[in-house]
Structure formats: structure tokens, C-alpha cells
N, CA, C and O atoms as a DFTB+ gen file, in Angstrom:
280 C
 N C O
     1  1    -139.114      65.185     -23.030
     2  2    -139.226      65.223     -21.442
     3  2    -139.450      63.946     -21.056
     4  3    -140.266      63.265     -21.677
     5  1    -138.892      63.540     -20.188
     6  2    -139.014      62.236     -19.578
     7  2    -140.154      62.305     -18.130
     8  3    -140.075      63.212     -17.302
     9  1    -141.029      61.341     -18.056
    10  2    -141.691      62.006     -17.089
    11  2    -141.115      62.012     -15.549
    12  3    -140.150      61.251     -15.488
    13  1    -141.370      62.558     -14.440
    14  2    -141.034      63.111     -13.357
    15  2    -140.781      62.030     -12.161
    16  3    -140.141      62.017     -11.109
    17  1    -141.441      61.324     -12.723
    18  2    -142.098      59.984     -11.338
    19  2    -141.163      58.958     -11.709
    20  3    -140.584      58.227     -10.907
    21  1    -141.015      58.930     -13.210
    22  2    -140.284      57.845     -13.514
    23  2    -138.752      58.149     -13.712
    24  3    -138.064      57.181     -14.035
    25  1    -138.231      59.162     -13.587
    26  2    -136.812      59.631     -13.401
    27  2    -136.658      60.091     -11.454
    28  3    -135.628      60.592     -11.003
    29  1    -137.720      59.823     -10.711
    30  2    -137.473      60.112      -9.668
    31  2    -136.908      58.690      -8.668
    32  3    -136.306      58.773      -7.598
    33  1    -137.380      57.213      -9.510
    34  2    -137.744      56.045      -9.426
    35  2    -136.321      55.811      -9.932
    36  3    -135.512      55.011      -9.460
    37  1    -136.157      56.578     -10.894
    38  2    -134.522      55.853     -11.069
    39  2    -133.204      56.365     -10.532
    40  3    -132.037      56.075     -10.798
    41  1    -133.736      57.180      -9.728
    42  2    -133.340      57.823      -8.751
    43  2    -132.653      57.496      -7.838
    44  3    -131.467      57.717      -7.594
    45  1    -133.792      56.684      -7.062
    46  2    -134.407      55.511      -6.142
    47  2    -133.094      54.455      -6.155
    48  3    -132.154      54.202      -5.401
    49  1    -133.467      54.107      -7.138
    50  2    -132.493      52.999      -7.424
    51  2    -131.494      52.746      -7.504
    52  3    -130.863      51.801      -7.031
    53  1    -131.131      53.782      -8.284
    54  2    -129.267      54.388      -8.394
    55  2    -129.144      54.300      -6.558
    56  3    -128.348      53.631      -5.900
    57  1    -129.773      54.834      -6.277
    58  2    -129.016      55.556      -4.355
    59  2    -128.982      54.236      -4.306
    60  3    -127.822      53.889      -4.528
    61  1    -129.808      53.143      -4.090
    62  2    -130.121      51.775      -3.407
    63  2    -128.927      51.056      -4.050
    64  3    -127.982      50.569      -3.429
    65  1    -129.059      51.057      -5.057
    66  2    -127.446      50.350      -5.413
    67  2    -126.276      51.015      -4.959
    68  3    -125.281      50.296      -5.058
    69  1    -126.043      52.229      -4.460
    70  2    -124.583      52.881      -4.486
    71  2    -124.566      52.889      -2.930
    72  3    -123.564      53.271      -2.325
    73  1    -126.136      52.293      -2.032
    74  2    -125.707      52.026      -0.478
    75  2    -125.365      50.576      -0.414
    76  3    -124.808      50.134       0.591
    77  1    -125.753      49.579      -1.726
    78  2    -125.009      48.817      -0.929
    79  2    -123.728      47.883      -1.494
    80  3    -123.116      46.904      -1.066
    81  1    -123.671      48.631      -2.555
    82  2    -121.887      48.965      -2.905
    83  2    -121.120      49.636      -1.697
    84  3    -119.914      49.464      -1.520
    85  1    -122.027      50.522      -0.766
    86  2    -120.947      51.167       0.377
    87  2    -121.025      49.971       1.214
    88  3    -120.036      49.402       1.677
    89  1    -122.178      49.630       1.382
    90  2    -121.711      48.954       2.715
    91  2    -121.057      47.059       1.934
    92  3    -120.849      46.073       2.641
    93  1    -120.958      47.090       1.019
    94  2    -120.107      46.033       0.776
    95  2    -118.397      45.895       0.754
    96  3    -117.614      44.947       0.807
    97  1    -118.255      47.559       0.630
    98  2    -117.109      47.741       0.650
    99  2    -116.541      48.317       2.435
   100  3    -115.397      48.260       2.886
   101  1    -117.885      48.875       3.172
   102  2    -117.406      48.570       4.254
   103  2    -117.358      46.707       5.266
   104  3    -117.302      46.569       6.488
   105  1    -117.378      46.240       4.826
   106  2    -117.148      45.012       4.452
   107  2    -115.776      44.425       4.047
   108  3    -114.986      43.800       4.754
   109  1    -115.717      44.632       3.274
   110  2    -114.353      44.220       2.478
   111  2    -113.389      44.841       3.701
   112  3    -112.936      44.108       4.580
   113  1    -113.161      46.112       3.655
   114  2    -112.192      47.126       4.193
   115  2    -111.414      46.172       4.880
   116  3    -110.477      45.578       4.346
   117  1    -111.847      45.972       6.297
   118  2    -110.978      44.752       6.979
   119  2    -110.284      43.871       6.578
   120  3    -109.303      43.417       7.167
   121  1    -110.772      43.478       5.384
   122  2    -110.796      42.472       4.868
   123  2    -109.020      42.830       4.320
   124  3    -108.129      42.032       4.611
   125  1    -108.762      43.962       3.617
   126  2    -107.980      44.227       3.069
   127  2    -106.518      45.041       3.050
   128  3    -105.540      45.265       2.338
   129  1    -107.175      45.351       4.539
   130  2    -106.590      46.398       5.452
   131  2    -104.908      45.679       5.492
   132  3    -104.659      44.585       4.986
   133  1    -104.060      46.392       6.070
   134  2    -102.318      45.616       6.477
   135  2    -103.043      46.032       7.752
   136  3    -104.129      46.465       8.135
   137  1    -101.552      45.573       8.305
   138  2    -101.648      45.579       9.972
   139  2    -101.431      46.960      10.221
   140  3    -102.151      47.516      11.050
   141  1    -100.013      47.977       9.271
   142  2    -100.079      49.029       9.604
   143  2    -101.026      50.387       9.633
   144  3    -100.893      51.483      10.179
   145  1    -102.279      49.665       8.596
   146  2    -103.210      50.384       8.632
   147  2    -103.950      50.315       9.749
   148  3    -104.513      51.299      10.228
   149  1    -103.993      49.308      10.172
   150  2    -104.578      49.274      11.865
   151  2    -104.453      49.735      12.796
   152  3    -105.222      49.830      13.752
   153  1    -102.885      50.287      12.550
   154  2    -102.438      50.827      13.773
   155  2    -102.310      52.079      13.769
   156  3    -102.361      52.655      14.856
   157  1    -102.101      52.886      12.489
   158  2    -102.084      53.917      12.101
   159  2    -103.312      54.791      12.105
   160  3    -103.243      56.016      12.008
   161  1    -104.753      53.930      12.253
   162  2    -105.557      54.669      12.424
   163  2    -105.865      54.450      13.837
   164  3    -107.020      54.810      14.066
   165  1    -105.313      54.030      14.789
   166  2    -105.637      53.651      15.894
   167  2    -106.715      52.498      16.466
   168  3    -107.148      52.423      17.616
   169  1    -107.080      51.463      15.121
   170  2    -107.625      50.329      15.530
   171  2    -106.802      49.391      16.174
   172  3    -105.591      49.230      16.323
   173  1    -108.069      48.697      16.582
   174  2    -107.283      47.179      17.560
   175  2    -107.340      46.113      15.808
   176  3    -108.014      46.029      14.781
   177  1    -105.830      45.358      16.627
   178  2    -105.742      44.699      15.084
   179  2    -106.842      43.669      15.098
   180  3    -107.724      43.284      15.865
   181  1    -106.305      43.359      13.693
   182  2    -107.475      41.516      13.446
   183  2    -106.718      40.856      14.695
   184  3    -105.510      40.835      14.931
   185  1    -107.613      40.411      15.303
   186  2    -107.417      38.571      15.606
   187  2    -107.279      39.483      17.597
   188  3    -107.727      38.951      18.612
   189  1    -106.705      40.572      17.559
   190  2    -106.579      40.952      18.747
   191  2    -108.182      40.746      19.960
   192  3    -108.293      40.719      21.186
   193  1    -108.855      40.675      19.179
   194  2    -110.057      40.435      20.154
   195  2    -111.134      40.607      18.399
   196  3    -110.881      41.176      17.338
   197  1    -112.237      39.855      18.850
   198  2    -112.996      39.479      17.845
   199  2    -114.046      41.084      17.571
   200  3    -114.528      41.920      18.335
   201  1    -114.032      40.886      16.005
   202  2    -114.610      42.570      15.942
   203  2    -116.077      42.316      16.321
   204  3    -116.667      43.395      16.350
   205  1    -116.906      41.252      16.632
   206  2    -118.169      41.250      16.711
   207  2    -118.338      42.305      17.955
   208  3    -119.345      43.012      17.921
   209  1    -117.395      42.470      19.089
   210  2    -117.460      43.272      20.024
   211  2    -117.932      44.802      19.334
   212  3    -118.938      45.455      19.613
   213  1    -116.900      45.112      18.388
   214  2    -117.109      46.120      18.298
   215  2    -118.839      46.897      17.670
   216  3    -119.826      46.379      18.192
   217  1    -119.062      47.828      16.827
   218  2    -120.527      48.405      16.817
   219  2    -120.358      49.120      15.519
   220  3    -119.648      50.094      15.270
   221  1    -121.270      48.341      14.632
   222  2    -121.269      48.282      12.961
   223  2    -122.128      49.611      13.172
   224  3    -122.723      49.688      14.247
   225  1    -122.234      50.454      12.449
   226  2    -123.383      51.214      11.968
   227  2    -123.092      52.124      10.374
   228  3    -122.028      52.318       9.787
   229  1    -124.341      52.501      10.051
   230  2    -124.101      53.183       8.784
   231  2    -122.423      53.237       8.449
   232  3    -121.676      52.544       7.758
   233  1    -122.307      54.009       9.007
   234  2    -121.062      54.874       9.141
   235  2    -119.741      53.616       8.930
   236  3    -118.597      53.814       8.522
   237  1    -120.437      52.184       9.408
   238  2    -118.876      51.184       9.507
   239  2    -118.930      51.689      10.988
   240  3    -119.593      52.563      11.546
   241  1    -117.570      50.423      11.587
   242  2    -117.044      50.511      12.565
   243  2    -116.833      51.568      13.365
   244  3    -116.137      52.491      12.941
   245  1    -117.266      51.608      14.366
   246  2    -116.746      53.037      15.063
   247  2    -115.506      52.626      15.824
   248  3    -115.389      51.446      16.155
   249  1    -114.550      53.530      16.133
   250  2    -113.043      54.009      16.737
   251  2    -113.316      52.741      17.726
   252  3    -114.254      52.011      17.407
   253  1    -112.658      52.456      18.766
   254  2    -112.363      52.148      19.777
   255  2    -111.062      52.209      20.764
   256  3    -110.162      51.647      20.139
   257  1    -110.668      52.555      21.771
   258  2    -109.411      52.904      22.133
   259  2    -109.221      51.099      22.819
   260  3    -109.969      50.240      23.287
   261  1    -107.125      51.318      22.377
   262  2    -107.048      50.013      22.620
   263  2    -107.158      49.378      24.217
   264  3    -106.741      49.884      25.258
   265  1    -107.891      48.054      24.005
   266  2    -108.396      47.440      25.565
   267  2    -107.059      46.878      25.468
   268  3    -106.179      46.992      24.615
   269  1    -107.127      46.317      26.433
   270  2    -105.637      44.730      26.803
   271  2    -106.764      43.634      27.306
   272  3    -107.746      43.751      28.039
   273  1    -106.173      42.480      26.568
   274  2    -107.272      41.635      26.078
   275  2    -107.771      41.230      28.073
   276  3    -107.360      41.667      29.148
   277  1    -108.452      40.562      27.809
   278  2    -109.199      39.791      28.983
   279  2    -108.570      38.610      29.270
   280  3    -109.009      37.876      30.156
């Protein structure tokens, strides 16, 4: 039988690996999305304004209503 602390540490390591993978996916999604994907999901098109004005959270970029350029 495995030591419970060893199993717990292994699970913690696996959870951290999955978190890093999810973070990487959140990073590449905007790079892979087509313009139609952006429009379909109500997001501002890439290049229409800086993504740095968006709000990144653990769940990814928050949805913003379309705002005309300044």
C-alpha cells in the first residue's frame, strides 16, 4: 500500500502541472483564434485595441463590450 503523504504530494504535483498547462492554453487561444471566432464570441478583434487593456484572471480574459476606438 502506498504512503498517503506520497500520494498527496504526487497529486499536488499533478494539479500544478495541469494549472500550468491551462495557463499556457489561455495564452495561445488568442493566437490561434480566427477573426470569426472573436466576432462570434462577442470579443474585440485582435489589433482593434491592445489586449493589455483587458483584464486577465484565472479564468482567462474577461469579456468586454465593443468600444469604439479613441
